[in-house]
Amino acid sequence: AQKVTQAQTEISVVEKEDVTLDCVYETRDTTYYLFWYKQPPSGELVFLIRRNSFDEQNEISGRYSWNFQKSTSSFNFTITASQVVDSAVYFCALSDNAGKSTFGDGTTLTVKP
Amino acid sequence: DTAVSQTPKYLVTQMGNDKSIKCEQNLGHDTMYWYKQDSKKFLKIMFSYNNKELIINETVPNRFSPKSPDKAHLNLHINSLELGDSAVYFCASSTRDRGQMVFFGAGTRLSVL
């Protein structure tokens, strides 16, 4: 069975602080995919990144970076120099080859001015 | 053009009624999903169809019946609505070629009174 744990339910930071959102996953599959999604207050789900299980390269996209470590089954997400617009619920998700996705419970990030 | 569109955006109805939510994707994807997001923001997969065939059917009451007339459409029909069905329902689609990257619709907020 697949499981995704986002231990941080809520995080509050002040603008310009760096913040890391943790994600730990469990799966018995050797091929799987990891995702991060952002859900702003408007409610839509916005895709941020996808990683497959064979690609442990970390990625940076602007102020966003992701650290994938198979050894610890973690796929953490860091926002550098946070902004108020980063305030949202962030979901980590794990998908198997059949397309079944399991989502973490989400981390609500509040960035205060 | 919206990639995954679902209608209606809001649905308010009385207990006991039957209602449908429609979903269409114009991405040429072969797999479509329905997810439910409850009031605590937890996201759970309900159904998945691949090329009009049901491949994932989570533990969902049989009052919920998905219908896929073709691979671009996946509608959700709900019979005898109950208060606990109130949630946001997201339609989504993906294709294997893109490593299971999932595109979500904007969501349908269902309120059962």
PDB file of C-alpha atoms in Angstrom:
ATOM      1  CA  ALA A   1       0.000   0.000   0.000  1.00  0.00           C
ATOM      2  CA  GLN A   2       1.106   3.497  -0.731  1.00  0.00           C
ATOM      3  CA  LYS A   3       1.322   6.166   1.892  1.00  0.00           C
ATOM      4  CA  VAL A   4       2.384   9.805   1.894  1.00  0.00           C
ATOM      5  CA  THR A   5       3.063  11.659   5.110  1.00  0.00           C
ATOM      6  CA  GLN A   6       3.293  15.401   5.377  1.00  0.00           C
ATOM      7  CA  ALA A   7       4.035  15.790   9.040  1.00  0.00           C
ATOM      8  CA  GLN A   8       3.669  19.575   9.064  1.00  0.00           C
ATOM      9  CA  THR A   9      -0.005  20.478   9.126  1.00  0.00           C
ATOM     10  CA  GLU A  10       0.552  24.214   9.212  1.00  0.00           C
ATOM     11  CA  ILE A  11       3.596  26.428   8.813  1.00  0.00           C
ATOM     12  CA  SER A  12       3.706  30.159   9.289  1.00  0.00           C
ATOM     13  CA  VAL A  13       6.660  32.275   8.187  1.00  0.00           C
ATOM     14  CA  VAL A  14       7.407  35.913   7.606  1.00  0.00           C
ATOM     15  CA  GLU A  15       8.048  37.111   4.087  1.00  0.00           C
ATOM     16  CA  LYS A  16      11.582  36.528   2.798  1.00  0.00           C
ATOM     17  CA  GLU A  17      12.187  33.596   5.113  1.00  0.00           C
ATOM     18  CA  ASP A  18      13.105  30.248   3.604  1.00  0.00           C
ATOM     19  CA  VAL A  19      10.746  27.380   4.350  1.00  0.00           C
ATOM     20  CA  THR A  20      10.943  23.629   3.788  1.00  0.00           C
ATOM     21  CA  LEU A  21       7.892  21.406   3.463  1.00  0.00           C
ATOM     22  CA  ASP A  22       8.549  17.792   4.322  1.00  0.00           C
ATOM     23  CA  CYS A  23       7.200  14.764   2.503  1.00  0.00           C
ATOM     24  CA  VAL A  24       7.886  11.133   3.346  1.00  0.00           C
ATOM     25  CA  TYR A  25       6.439   8.318   1.299  1.00  0.00           C
ATOM     26  CA  GLU A  26       6.014   4.557   1.465  1.00  0.00           C
ATOM     27  CA  THR A  27       5.680   2.197  -1.460  1.00  0.00           C
ATOM     28  CA  ARG A  28       6.753  -1.303  -2.460  1.00  0.00           C
ATOM     29  CA  ASP A  29       6.906  -0.387  -6.127  1.00  0.00           C
ATOM     30  CA  THR A  30      10.246   0.129  -7.818  1.00  0.00           C
ATOM     31  CA  THR A  31       8.724   2.451 -10.390  1.00  0.00           C
ATOM     32  CA  TYR A  32       6.715   5.324  -9.011  1.00  0.00           C
ATOM     33  CA  TYR A  33       6.260   9.048  -9.401  1.00  0.00           C
ATOM     34  CA  LEU A  34       6.331  11.854  -6.896  1.00  0.00           C
ATOM     35  CA  PHE A  35       4.583  15.177  -7.240  1.00  0.00           C
ATOM     36  CA  TRP A  36       4.043  18.450  -5.514  1.00  0.00           C
ATOM     37  CA  TYR A  37       0.874  20.450  -6.042  1.00  0.00           C
ATOM     38  CA  LYS A  38      -0.108  23.899  -4.810  1.00  0.00           C
ATOM     39  CA  GLN A  39      -3.680  24.753  -3.877  1.00  0.00           C
ATOM     40  CA  PRO A  40      -4.063  28.518  -3.420  1.00  0.00           C
ATOM     41  CA  PRO A  41      -7.099  30.004  -1.652  1.00  0.00           C
ATOM     42  CA  SER A  42      -8.920  30.106  -5.002  1.00  0.00           C
ATOM     43  CA  GLY A  43      -9.097  26.299  -4.812  1.00  0.00           C
ATOM     44  CA  GLU A  44      -7.519  25.003  -8.009  1.00  0.00           C
ATOM     45  CA  LEU A  45      -4.743  22.440  -7.909  1.00  0.00           C
ATOM     46  CA  VAL A  46      -1.584  23.631  -9.585  1.00  0.00           C
ATOM     47  CA  PHE A  47       1.075  21.154 -10.649  1.00  0.00           C
ATOM     48  CA  LEU A  48       4.579  22.136  -9.457  1.00  0.00           C
ATOM     49  CA  ILE A  49       6.891  19.214 -10.131  1.00  0.00           C
ATOM     50  CA  ARG A  50       7.066  15.530 -11.023  1.00  0.00           C
ATOM     51  CA  ARG A  51       9.893  13.129 -10.262  1.00  0.00           C
ATOM     52  CA  ASN A  52      10.179   9.488 -11.242  1.00  0.00           C
ATOM     53  CA  SER A  53      11.766   6.963  -8.929  1.00  0.00           C
ATOM     54  CA  PHE A  54      14.862   6.589 -11.102  1.00  0.00           C
ATOM     55  CA  ASP A  55      15.739  10.240 -11.122  1.00  0.00           C
ATOM     56  CA  GLU A  56      17.186  11.437  -7.852  1.00  0.00           C
ATOM     57  CA  GLN A  57      18.533  14.663  -9.239  1.00  0.00           C
ATOM     58  CA  ASN A  58      17.480  17.632  -7.212  1.00  0.00           C
ATOM     59  CA  GLU A  59      15.746  20.400  -9.057  1.00  0.00           C
ATOM     60  CA  ILE A  60      15.599  24.145  -8.759  1.00  0.00           C
ATOM     61  CA  SER A  61      13.017  26.334 -10.409  1.00  0.00           C
ATOM     62  CA  GLY A  62      13.317  29.961  -9.442  1.00  0.00           C
ATOM     63  CA  ARG A  63      12.680  30.208  -5.715  1.00  0.00           C
ATOM     64  CA  TYR A  64      11.487  26.598  -5.549  1.00  0.00           C
ATOM     65  CA  SER A  65      13.742  23.596  -5.045  1.00  0.00           C
ATOM     66  CA  TRP A  66      13.125  19.934  -4.406  1.00  0.00           C
ATOM     67  CA  ASN A  67      15.284  17.374  -2.639  1.00  0.00           C
ATOM     68  CA  PHE A  68      14.510  13.757  -3.532  1.00  0.00           C
ATOM     69  CA  GLN A  69      16.267  11.150  -1.399  1.00  0.00           C
ATOM     70  CA  LYS A  70      15.342   7.517  -1.968  1.00  0.00           C
ATOM     71  CA  SER A  71      17.456   6.397   0.973  1.00  0.00           C
ATOM     72  CA  THR A  72      15.108   8.197   3.347  1.00  0.00           C
ATOM     73  CA  SER A  73      12.005   8.010   1.098  1.00  0.00           C
ATOM     74  CA  SER A  74      11.674  11.753   1.220  1.00  0.00           C
ATOM     75  CA  PHE A  75      10.804  14.391  -1.322  1.00  0.00           C
ATOM     76  CA  ASN A  76      11.093  17.741   0.415  1.00  0.00           C
ATOM     77  CA  PHE A  77      10.182  21.099  -1.055  1.00  0.00           C
ATOM     78  CA  THR A  78      11.937  24.358  -0.195  1.00  0.00           C
ATOM     79  CA  ILE A  79      10.763  27.854  -0.979  1.00  0.00           C
ATOM     80  CA  THR A  80      13.514  30.435  -0.782  1.00  0.00           C
ATOM     81  CA  ALA A  81      12.733  34.029   0.104  1.00  0.00           C
ATOM     82  CA  SER A  82       9.042  33.291   0.587  1.00  0.00           C
ATOM     83  CA  GLN A  83       6.401  35.727  -0.585  1.00  0.00           C
ATOM     84  CA  VAL A  84       2.821  36.342   0.487  1.00  0.00           C
ATOM     85  CA  VAL A  85       1.630  34.812  -2.793  1.00  0.00           C
ATOM     86  CA  ASP A  86       3.194  31.518  -1.724  1.00  0.00           C
ATOM     87  CA  SER A  87       0.462  31.166   0.912  1.00  0.00           C
ATOM     88  CA  ALA A  88      -1.430  28.031  -0.018  1.00  0.00           C
ATOM     89  CA  VAL A  89      -1.957  24.389   0.833  1.00  0.00           C
ATOM     90  CA  TYR A  90       0.800  22.244  -0.616  1.00  0.00           C
ATOM     91  CA  PHE A  91       0.249  18.583  -1.390  1.00  0.00           C
ATOM     92  CA  CYS A  92       2.837  15.911  -1.926  1.00  0.00           C
ATOM     93  CA  ALA A  93       1.595  12.913  -3.933  1.00  0.00           C
ATOM     94  CA  LEU A  94       2.826   9.493  -4.922  1.00  0.00           C
ATOM     95  CA  SER A  95       1.615   7.733  -8.055  1.00  0.00           C
ATOM     96  CA  ASP A  96       2.081   4.158  -9.192  1.00  0.00           C
ATOM     97  CA  ASN A  97       2.433   3.014 -12.776  1.00  0.00           C
ATOM     98  CA  ALA A  98      -1.298   2.471 -13.098  1.00  0.00           C
ATOM     99  CA  GLY A  99      -1.918   6.123 -12.323  1.00  0.00           C
ATOM    100  CA  LYS A 100      -3.282   5.674  -8.851  1.00  0.00           C
ATOM    101  CA  SER A 101      -2.202   8.690  -6.838  1.00  0.00           C
ATOM    102  CA  THR A 102      -2.052   8.914  -3.083  1.00  0.00           C
ATOM    103  CA  PHE A 103      -1.932  12.381  -1.637  1.00  0.00           C
ATOM    104  CA  GLY A 104      -0.521  13.548   1.655  1.00  0.00           C
ATOM    105  CA  ASP A 105      -2.837  15.457   3.945  1.00  0.00           C
ATOM    106  CA  GLY A 106      -1.342  18.755   2.845  1.00  0.00           C
ATOM    107  CA  THR A 107       0.657  21.480   4.553  1.00  0.00           C
ATOM    108  CA  THR A 108      -0.942  24.881   4.916  1.00  0.00           C
ATOM    109  CA  LEU A 109       1.690  27.548   4.432  1.00  0.00           C
ATOM    110  CA  THR A 110       0.980  31.079   5.566  1.00  0.00           C
ATOM    111  CA  VAL A 111       3.454  33.757   4.594  1.00  0.00           C
ATOM    112  CA  LYS A 112       2.942  36.974   6.529  1.00  0.00           C
ATOM    113  CA  PRO A 113       4.075  40.338   5.218  1.00  0.00           C
TER     114      PRO A 113
ATOM    115  CA  ASP B   1      -8.721  26.506 -23.995  1.00  0.00           C
ATOM    116  CA  THR B   2      -9.131  24.848 -20.602  1.00  0.00           C
ATOM    117  CA  ALA B   3      -7.330  21.495 -20.535  1.00  0.00           C
ATOM    118  CA  VAL B   4      -9.635  19.755 -18.051  1.00  0.00           C
ATOM    119  CA  SER B   5     -13.030  21.340 -17.646  1.00  0.00           C
ATOM    120  CA  GLN B   6     -15.743  20.285 -15.295  1.00  0.00           C
ATOM    121  CA  THR B   7     -19.253  21.581 -14.852  1.00  0.00           C
ATOM    122  CA  PRO B   8     -20.879  22.889 -12.850  1.00  0.00           C
ATOM    123  CA  LYS B   9     -18.433  24.802 -10.688  1.00  0.00           C
ATOM    124  CA  TYR B  10     -20.936  24.997  -7.847  1.00  0.00           C
ATOM    125  CA  LEU B  11     -23.792  22.637  -7.085  1.00  0.00           C
ATOM    126  CA  VAL B  12     -26.224  23.183  -4.241  1.00  0.00           C
ATOM    127  CA  THR B  13     -28.924  20.584  -3.778  1.00  0.00           C
ATOM    128  CA  GLN B  14     -31.207  18.900  -1.294  1.00  0.00           C
ATOM    129  CA  MET B  15     -30.603  15.581   0.405  1.00  0.00           C
ATOM    130  CA  GLY B  16     -32.022  12.678  -1.557  1.00  0.00           C
ATOM    131  CA  ASN B  17     -31.612  14.275  -4.972  1.00  0.00           C
ATOM    132  CA  ASP B  18     -29.639  12.804  -7.867  1.00  0.00           C
ATOM    133  CA  LYS B  19     -27.030  14.964  -9.549  1.00  0.00           C
ATOM    134  CA  SER B  20     -24.300  14.712 -12.165  1.00  0.00           C
ATOM    135  CA  ILE B  21     -20.964  16.419 -12.653  1.00  0.00           C
ATOM    136  CA  LYS B  22     -19.484  16.480 -16.126  1.00  0.00           C
ATOM    137  CA  CYS B  23     -15.822  16.401 -17.052  1.00  0.00           C
ATOM    138  CA  GLU B  24     -14.057  16.786 -20.345  1.00  0.00           C
ATOM    139  CA  GLN B  25     -10.379  16.909 -21.231  1.00  0.00           C
ATOM    140  CA  ASN B  26      -8.902  18.114 -24.499  1.00  0.00           C
ATOM    141  CA  LEU B  27      -5.362  16.932 -23.832  1.00  0.00           C
ATOM    142  CA  GLY B  28      -5.675  13.620 -25.631  1.00  0.00           C
ATOM    143  CA  HIS B  29      -5.001  11.777 -22.376  1.00  0.00           C
ATOM    144  CA  ASP B  30      -6.033   8.166 -22.005  1.00  0.00           C
ATOM    145  CA  THR B  31      -6.701   8.146 -18.272  1.00  0.00           C
ATOM    146  CA  MET B  32      -9.212  10.160 -16.268  1.00  0.00           C
ATOM    147  CA  TYR B  33      -9.943  10.335 -12.567  1.00  0.00           C
ATOM    148  CA  TRP B  34     -12.345  11.598  -9.966  1.00  0.00           C
ATOM    149  CA  TYR B  35     -11.009  12.846  -6.649  1.00  0.00           C
ATOM    150  CA  LYS B  36     -12.897  14.011  -3.594  1.00  0.00           C
ATOM    151  CA  GLN B  37     -11.575  16.745  -1.307  1.00  0.00           C
ATOM    152  CA  ASP B  38     -13.368  16.963   2.011  1.00  0.00           C
ATOM    153  CA  SER B  39     -13.752  19.906   4.341  1.00  0.00           C
ATOM    154  CA  LYS B  40     -10.374  19.152   5.936  1.00  0.00           C
ATOM    155  CA  LYS B  41      -8.743  19.415   2.513  1.00  0.00           C
ATOM    156  CA  PHE B  42      -7.915  15.703   2.367  1.00  0.00           C
ATOM    157  CA  LEU B  43      -7.720  14.524  -1.245  1.00  0.00           C
ATOM    158  CA  LYS B  44      -8.755  10.962  -2.042  1.00  0.00           C
ATOM    159  CA  ILE B  45      -8.997   9.193  -5.355  1.00  0.00           C
ATOM    160  CA  MET B  46     -12.423   7.762  -6.103  1.00  0.00           C
ATOM    161  CA  PHE B  47     -12.245   6.331  -9.613  1.00  0.00           C
ATOM    162  CA  SER B  48      -9.922   6.026 -12.546  1.00  0.00           C
ATOM    163  CA  TYR B  49     -10.743   5.154 -16.139  1.00  0.00           C
ATOM    164  CA  ASN B  50      -8.252   4.199 -18.818  1.00  0.00           C
ATOM    165  CA  ASN B  51      -9.567   4.280 -22.385  1.00  0.00           C
ATOM    166  CA  LYS B  52     -13.152   4.132 -21.087  1.00  0.00           C
ATOM    167  CA  GLU B  53     -12.409   1.163 -18.857  1.00  0.00           C
ATOM    168  CA  LEU B  54     -12.663   1.337 -15.072  1.00  0.00           C
ATOM    169  CA  ILE B  55      -9.246   0.573 -13.555  1.00  0.00           C
ATOM    170  CA  ILE B  56      -9.440   2.027 -10.075  1.00  0.00           C
ATOM    171  CA  ASN B  57     -12.511   1.906  -7.888  1.00  0.00           C
ATOM    172  CA  GLU B  58     -11.784   2.872  -4.326  1.00  0.00           C
ATOM    173  CA  THR B  59     -14.155   2.211  -1.473  1.00  0.00           C
ATOM    174  CA  VAL B  60     -16.880   4.544  -2.579  1.00  0.00           C
ATOM    175  CA  PRO B  61     -20.622   4.062  -1.946  1.00  0.00           C
ATOM    176  CA  ASN B  62     -22.351   2.603  -4.979  1.00  0.00           C
ATOM    177  CA  ARG B  63     -24.523   5.719  -5.057  1.00  0.00           C
ATOM    178  CA  PHE B  64     -21.571   7.138  -6.984  1.00  0.00           C
ATOM    179  CA  SER B  65     -21.408   5.930 -10.557  1.00  0.00           C
ATOM    180  CA  PRO B  66     -18.828   7.162 -13.042  1.00  0.00           C
ATOM    181  CA  LYS B  67     -19.587   7.000 -16.745  1.00  0.00           C
ATOM    182  CA  SER B  68     -17.072   7.372 -19.543  1.00  0.00           C
ATOM    183  CA  PRO B  69     -18.761   7.679 -22.950  1.00  0.00           C
ATOM    184  CA  ASP B  70     -15.365   8.189 -24.589  1.00  0.00           C
ATOM    185  CA  LYS B  71     -11.837   8.705 -23.398  1.00  0.00           C
ATOM    186  CA  ALA B  72     -12.205  12.481 -23.348  1.00  0.00           C
ATOM    187  CA  HIS B  73     -15.155  12.433 -20.947  1.00  0.00           C
ATOM    188  CA  LEU B  74     -15.699  11.078 -17.463  1.00  0.00           C
ATOM    189  CA  ASN B  75     -18.930  12.055 -15.771  1.00  0.00           C
ATOM    190  CA  LEU B  76     -19.877  11.409 -12.164  1.00  0.00           C
ATOM    191  CA  HIS B  77     -23.444  10.640 -11.231  1.00  0.00           C
ATOM    192  CA  ILE B  78     -24.497  10.639  -7.597  1.00  0.00           C
ATOM    193  CA  ASN B  79     -27.789   9.132  -6.449  1.00  0.00           C
ATOM    194  CA  SER B  80     -29.655   9.859  -3.234  1.00  0.00           C
ATOM    195  CA  LEU B  81     -27.316  12.584  -2.101  1.00  0.00           C
ATOM    196  CA  GLU B  82     -26.393  12.696   1.580  1.00  0.00           C
ATOM    197  CA  LEU B  83     -25.042  15.492   3.753  1.00  0.00           C
ATOM    198  CA  GLY B  84     -21.665  13.744   3.899  1.00  0.00           C
ATOM    199  CA  ASP B  85     -21.300  14.001   0.133  1.00  0.00           C
ATOM    200  CA  SER B  86     -20.669  17.714   0.489  1.00  0.00           C
ATOM    201  CA  ALA B  87     -17.128  18.256  -0.762  1.00  0.00           C
ATOM    202  CA  VAL B  88     -15.129  19.540  -3.696  1.00  0.00           C
ATOM    203  CA  TYR B  89     -14.897  17.007  -6.508  1.00  0.00           C
ATOM    204  CA  PHE B  90     -11.952  17.230  -8.853  1.00  0.00           C
ATOM    205  CA  CYS B  91     -11.736  15.646 -12.240  1.00  0.00           C
ATOM    206  CA  ALA B  92      -8.261  14.956 -13.587  1.00  0.00           C
ATOM    207  CA  SER B  93      -6.497  13.344 -16.496  1.00  0.00           C
ATOM    208  CA  SER B  94      -3.105  11.935 -17.315  1.00  0.00           C
ATOM    209  CA  THR B  95      -1.231   9.813 -19.780  1.00  0.00           C
ATOM    210  CA  ARG B  96       1.508   7.304 -19.228  1.00  0.00           C
ATOM    211  CA  ASP B  97       3.724   9.018 -21.748  1.00  0.00           C
ATOM    212  CA  ARG B  98       4.176  11.925 -19.405  1.00  0.00           C
ATOM    213  CA  GLY B  99       5.027   9.819 -16.404  1.00  0.00           C
ATOM    214  CA  GLN B 100       1.617  10.043 -14.877  1.00  0.00           C
ATOM    215  CA  MET B 101       1.608  13.824 -14.599  1.00  0.00           C
ATOM    216  CA  VAL B 102      -1.917  14.632 -13.578  1.00  0.00           C
ATOM    217  CA  PHE B 103      -3.826  17.680 -14.746  1.00  0.00           C
ATOM    218  CA  PHE B 104      -6.732  18.743 -12.594  1.00  0.00           C
ATOM    219  CA  GLY B 105      -9.943  20.532 -13.385  1.00  0.00           C
ATOM    220  CA  ALA B 106     -10.977  23.536 -11.334  1.00  0.00           C
ATOM    221  CA  GLY B 107     -13.211  21.492  -9.058  1.00  0.00           C
ATOM    222  CA  THR B 108     -16.949  21.302  -8.390  1.00  0.00           C
ATOM    223  CA  ARG B 109     -18.064  22.419  -4.970  1.00  0.00           C
ATOM    224  CA  LEU B 110     -21.053  20.283  -3.993  1.00  0.00           C
ATOM    225  CA  SER B 111     -23.187  21.378  -1.061  1.00  0.00           C
ATOM    226  CA  VAL B 112     -25.930  19.057   0.111  1.00  0.00           C
ATOM    227  CA  LEU B 113     -28.500  20.741   2.340  1.00  0.00           C
TER     228      LEU B 113
END
